[in-house]
Short mmCIF file of N, CA, C and O in Angstrom, two decimals:
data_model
loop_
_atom_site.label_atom_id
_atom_site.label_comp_id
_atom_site.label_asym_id
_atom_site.label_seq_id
_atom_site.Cartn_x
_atom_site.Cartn_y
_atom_site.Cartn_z
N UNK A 1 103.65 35.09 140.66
CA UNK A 1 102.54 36.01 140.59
C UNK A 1 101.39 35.28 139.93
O UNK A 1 101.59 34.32 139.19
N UNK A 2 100.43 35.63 140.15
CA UNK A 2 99.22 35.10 139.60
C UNK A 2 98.38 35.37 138.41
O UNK A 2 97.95 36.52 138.35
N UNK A 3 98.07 34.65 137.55
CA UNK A 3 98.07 34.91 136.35
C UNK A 3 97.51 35.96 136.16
O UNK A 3 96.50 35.96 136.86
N UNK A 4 97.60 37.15 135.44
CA UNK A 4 97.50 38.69 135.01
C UNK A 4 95.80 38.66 134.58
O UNK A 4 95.33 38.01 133.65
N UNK A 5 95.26 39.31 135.27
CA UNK A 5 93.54 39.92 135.09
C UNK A 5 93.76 40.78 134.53
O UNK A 5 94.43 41.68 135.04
N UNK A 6 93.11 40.90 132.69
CA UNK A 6 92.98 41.80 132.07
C UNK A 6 92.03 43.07 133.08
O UNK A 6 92.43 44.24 133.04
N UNK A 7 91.29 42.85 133.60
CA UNK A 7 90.40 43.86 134.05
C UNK A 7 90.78 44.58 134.89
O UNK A 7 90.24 45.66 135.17
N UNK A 8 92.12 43.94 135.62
CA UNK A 8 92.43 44.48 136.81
C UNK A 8 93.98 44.12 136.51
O UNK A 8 94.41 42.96 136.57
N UNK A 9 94.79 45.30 136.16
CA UNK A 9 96.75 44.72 135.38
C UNK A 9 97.18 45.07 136.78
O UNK A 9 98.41 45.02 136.81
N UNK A 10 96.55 45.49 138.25
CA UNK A 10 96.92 45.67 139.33
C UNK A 10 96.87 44.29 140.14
O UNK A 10 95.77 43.74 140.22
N UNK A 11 98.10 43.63 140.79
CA UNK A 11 97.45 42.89 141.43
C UNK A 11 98.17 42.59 143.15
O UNK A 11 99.40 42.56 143.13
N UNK A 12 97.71 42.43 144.17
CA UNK A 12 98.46 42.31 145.72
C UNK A 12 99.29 41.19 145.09
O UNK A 12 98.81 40.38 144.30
N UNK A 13 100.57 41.21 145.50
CA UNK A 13 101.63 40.89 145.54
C UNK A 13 101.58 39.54 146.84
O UNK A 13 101.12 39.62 147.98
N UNK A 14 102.21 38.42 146.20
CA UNK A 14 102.16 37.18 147.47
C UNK A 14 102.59 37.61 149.08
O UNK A 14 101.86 37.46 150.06
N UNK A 15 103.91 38.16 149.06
CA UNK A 15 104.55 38.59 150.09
C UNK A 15 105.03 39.82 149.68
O UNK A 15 106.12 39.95 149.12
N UNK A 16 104.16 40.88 149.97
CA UNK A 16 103.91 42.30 149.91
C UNK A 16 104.80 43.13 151.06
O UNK A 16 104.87 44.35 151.02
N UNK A 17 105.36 42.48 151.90
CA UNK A 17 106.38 43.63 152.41
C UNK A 17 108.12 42.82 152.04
O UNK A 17 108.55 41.73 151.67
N UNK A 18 108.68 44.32 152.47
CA UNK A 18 109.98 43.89 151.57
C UNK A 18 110.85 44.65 152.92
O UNK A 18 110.42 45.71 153.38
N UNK A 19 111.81 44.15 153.36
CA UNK A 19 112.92 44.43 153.85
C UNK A 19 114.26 44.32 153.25
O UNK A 19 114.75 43.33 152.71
N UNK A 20 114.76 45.40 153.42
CA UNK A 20 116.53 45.83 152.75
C UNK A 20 117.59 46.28 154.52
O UNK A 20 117.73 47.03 155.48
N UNK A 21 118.10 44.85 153.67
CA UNK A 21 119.39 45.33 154.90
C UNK A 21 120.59 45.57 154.72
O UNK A 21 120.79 45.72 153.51
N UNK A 22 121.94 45.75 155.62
CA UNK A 22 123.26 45.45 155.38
C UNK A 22 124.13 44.86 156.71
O UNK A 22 124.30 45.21 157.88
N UNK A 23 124.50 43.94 155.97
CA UNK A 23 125.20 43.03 156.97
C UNK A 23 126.60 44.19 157.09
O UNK A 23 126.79 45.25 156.48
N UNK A 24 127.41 43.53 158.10
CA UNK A 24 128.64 44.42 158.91
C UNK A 24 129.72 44.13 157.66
O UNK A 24 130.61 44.98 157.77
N UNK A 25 129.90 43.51 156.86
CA UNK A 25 130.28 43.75 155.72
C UNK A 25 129.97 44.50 154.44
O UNK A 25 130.53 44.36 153.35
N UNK A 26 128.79 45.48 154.83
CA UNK A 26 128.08 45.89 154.01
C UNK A 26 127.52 45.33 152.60
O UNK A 26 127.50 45.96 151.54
N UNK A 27 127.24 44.47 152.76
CA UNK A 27 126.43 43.50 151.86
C UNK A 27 125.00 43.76 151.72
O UNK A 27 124.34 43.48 152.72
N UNK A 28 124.51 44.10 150.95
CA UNK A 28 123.26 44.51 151.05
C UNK A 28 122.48 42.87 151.00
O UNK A 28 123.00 41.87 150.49
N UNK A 29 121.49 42.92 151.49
CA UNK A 29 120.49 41.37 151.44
C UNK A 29 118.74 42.25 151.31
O UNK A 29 118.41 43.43 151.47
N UNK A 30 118.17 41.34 151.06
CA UNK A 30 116.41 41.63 151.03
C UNK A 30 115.86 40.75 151.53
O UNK A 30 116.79 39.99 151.80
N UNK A 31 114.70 40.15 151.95
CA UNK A 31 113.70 39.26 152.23
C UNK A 31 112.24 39.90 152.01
O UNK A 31 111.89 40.95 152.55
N UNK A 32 111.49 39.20 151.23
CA UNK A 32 110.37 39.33 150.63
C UNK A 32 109.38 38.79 151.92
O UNK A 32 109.70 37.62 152.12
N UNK A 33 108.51 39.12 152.69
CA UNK A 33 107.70 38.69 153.66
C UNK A 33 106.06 38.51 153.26
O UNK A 33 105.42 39.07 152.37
N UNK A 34 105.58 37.42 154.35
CA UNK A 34 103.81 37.44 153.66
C UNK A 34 103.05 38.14 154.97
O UNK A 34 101.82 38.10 154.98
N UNK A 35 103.69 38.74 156.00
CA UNK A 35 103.07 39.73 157.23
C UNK A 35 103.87 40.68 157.74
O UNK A 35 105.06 40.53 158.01
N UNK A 36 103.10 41.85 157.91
CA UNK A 36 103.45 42.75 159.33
C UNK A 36 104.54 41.99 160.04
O UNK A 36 105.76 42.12 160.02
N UNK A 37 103.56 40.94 160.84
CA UNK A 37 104.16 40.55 161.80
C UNK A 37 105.79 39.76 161.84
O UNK A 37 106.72 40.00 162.61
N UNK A 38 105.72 38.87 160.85
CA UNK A 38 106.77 38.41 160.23
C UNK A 38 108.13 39.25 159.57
O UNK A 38 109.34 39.01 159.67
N UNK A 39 107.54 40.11 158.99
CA UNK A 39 108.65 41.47 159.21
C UNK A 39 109.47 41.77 160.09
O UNK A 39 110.70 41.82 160.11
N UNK A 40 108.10 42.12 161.35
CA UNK A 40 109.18 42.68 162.69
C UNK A 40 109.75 41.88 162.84
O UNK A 40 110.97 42.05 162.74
N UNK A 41 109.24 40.56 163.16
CA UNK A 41 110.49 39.46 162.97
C UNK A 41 111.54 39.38 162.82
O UNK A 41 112.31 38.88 163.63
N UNK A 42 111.93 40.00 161.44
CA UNK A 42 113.04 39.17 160.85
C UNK A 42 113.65 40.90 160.83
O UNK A 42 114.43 41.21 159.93
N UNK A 43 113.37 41.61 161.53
CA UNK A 43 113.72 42.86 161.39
C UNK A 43 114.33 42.46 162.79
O UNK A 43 115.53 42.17 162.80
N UNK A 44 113.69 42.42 163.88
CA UNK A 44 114.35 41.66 165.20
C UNK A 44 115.63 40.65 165.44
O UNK A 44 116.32 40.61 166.46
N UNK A 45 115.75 39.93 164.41
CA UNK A 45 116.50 38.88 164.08
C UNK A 45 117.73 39.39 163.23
O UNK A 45 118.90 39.13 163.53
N UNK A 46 117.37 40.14 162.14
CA UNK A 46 119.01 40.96 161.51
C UNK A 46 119.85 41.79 162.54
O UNK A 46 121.06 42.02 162.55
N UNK A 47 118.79 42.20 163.44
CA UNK A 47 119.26 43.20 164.00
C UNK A 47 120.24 42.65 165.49
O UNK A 47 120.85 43.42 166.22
N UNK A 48 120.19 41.43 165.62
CA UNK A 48 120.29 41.33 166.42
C UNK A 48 121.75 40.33 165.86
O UNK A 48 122.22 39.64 166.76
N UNK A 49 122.48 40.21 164.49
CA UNK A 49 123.40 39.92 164.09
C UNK A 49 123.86 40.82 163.80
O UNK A 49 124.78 40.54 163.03
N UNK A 50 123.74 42.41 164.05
CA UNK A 50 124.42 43.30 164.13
C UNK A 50 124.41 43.83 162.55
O UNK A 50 125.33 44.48 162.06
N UNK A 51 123.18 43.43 161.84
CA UNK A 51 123.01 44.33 160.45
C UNK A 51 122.00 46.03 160.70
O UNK A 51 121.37 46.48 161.66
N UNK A 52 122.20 46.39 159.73
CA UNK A 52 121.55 47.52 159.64
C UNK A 52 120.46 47.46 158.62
O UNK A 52 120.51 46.94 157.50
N UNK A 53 119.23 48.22 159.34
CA UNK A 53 118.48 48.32 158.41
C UNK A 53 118.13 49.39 157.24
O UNK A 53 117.79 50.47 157.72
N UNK A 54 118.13 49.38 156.18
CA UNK A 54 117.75 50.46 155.00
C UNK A 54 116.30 50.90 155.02
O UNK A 54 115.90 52.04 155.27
N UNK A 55 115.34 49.51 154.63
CA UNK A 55 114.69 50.34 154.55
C UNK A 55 113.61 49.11 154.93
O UNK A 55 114.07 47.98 155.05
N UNK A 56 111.87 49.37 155.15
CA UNK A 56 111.20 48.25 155.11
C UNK A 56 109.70 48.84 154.79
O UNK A 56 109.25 49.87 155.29
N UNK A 57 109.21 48.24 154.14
CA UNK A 57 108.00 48.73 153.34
C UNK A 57 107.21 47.70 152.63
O UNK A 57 107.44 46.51 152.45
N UNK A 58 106.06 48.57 152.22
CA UNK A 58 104.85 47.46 151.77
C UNK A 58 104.36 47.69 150.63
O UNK A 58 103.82 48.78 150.43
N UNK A 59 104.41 46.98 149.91
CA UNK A 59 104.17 47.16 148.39
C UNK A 59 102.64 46.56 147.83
O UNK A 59 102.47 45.36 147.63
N UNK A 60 101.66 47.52 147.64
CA UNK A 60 100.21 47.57 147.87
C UNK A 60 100.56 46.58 146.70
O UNK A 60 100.83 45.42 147.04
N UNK A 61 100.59 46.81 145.73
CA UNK A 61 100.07 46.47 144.23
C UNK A 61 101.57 46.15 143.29
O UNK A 61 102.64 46.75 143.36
N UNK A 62 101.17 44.88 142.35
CA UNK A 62 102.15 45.02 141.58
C UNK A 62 101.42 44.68 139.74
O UNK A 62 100.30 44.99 139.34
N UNK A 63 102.30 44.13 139.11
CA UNK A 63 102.01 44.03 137.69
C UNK A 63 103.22 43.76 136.62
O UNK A 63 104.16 44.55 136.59
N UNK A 64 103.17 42.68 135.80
CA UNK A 64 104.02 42.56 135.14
C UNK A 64 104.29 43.26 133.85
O UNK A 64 103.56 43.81 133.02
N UNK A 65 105.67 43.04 133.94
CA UNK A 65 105.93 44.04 132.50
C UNK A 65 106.96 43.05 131.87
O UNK A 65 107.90 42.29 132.09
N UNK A 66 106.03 43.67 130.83
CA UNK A 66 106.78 42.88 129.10
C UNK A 66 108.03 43.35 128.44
O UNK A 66 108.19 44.28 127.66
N UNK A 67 108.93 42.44 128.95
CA UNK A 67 110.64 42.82 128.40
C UNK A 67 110.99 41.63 127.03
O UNK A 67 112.08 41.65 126.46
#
């Protein structure tokens, strides 16, 4: 992530969409993506090793937190 703008603690995320799958073993997996397009992709490509998809979405904004 890129170093934290006090002015702005919001910031777009490198690879802002996120896919959740499960393989036929039910294994859950993720891949972090940097497009739309690249998504369907790899949404095309699980699917076609016979995983299932959960869920796939785009994550506008992120921000770090202090643990």
């Amino acid at each position: 992530m890129s170093k934290h703008n006090e002015c702005n603690m919001f910031l777009r995320p490198e690879r802002p969409f996120l896919l959740i799958y499960t393989d036929t073993d039910d294994s859950v997996s993720f891949a972090w993506l940097e497009s739309e397009e690249d998504l369907r992709e790899v949404i095309e490509e699980v699917k076609s090793y016979g995983c299932e998809i959960q869920d796939a979405i785009e994550i506008g904004s992120c921000r770090e937190i202090k643990y």
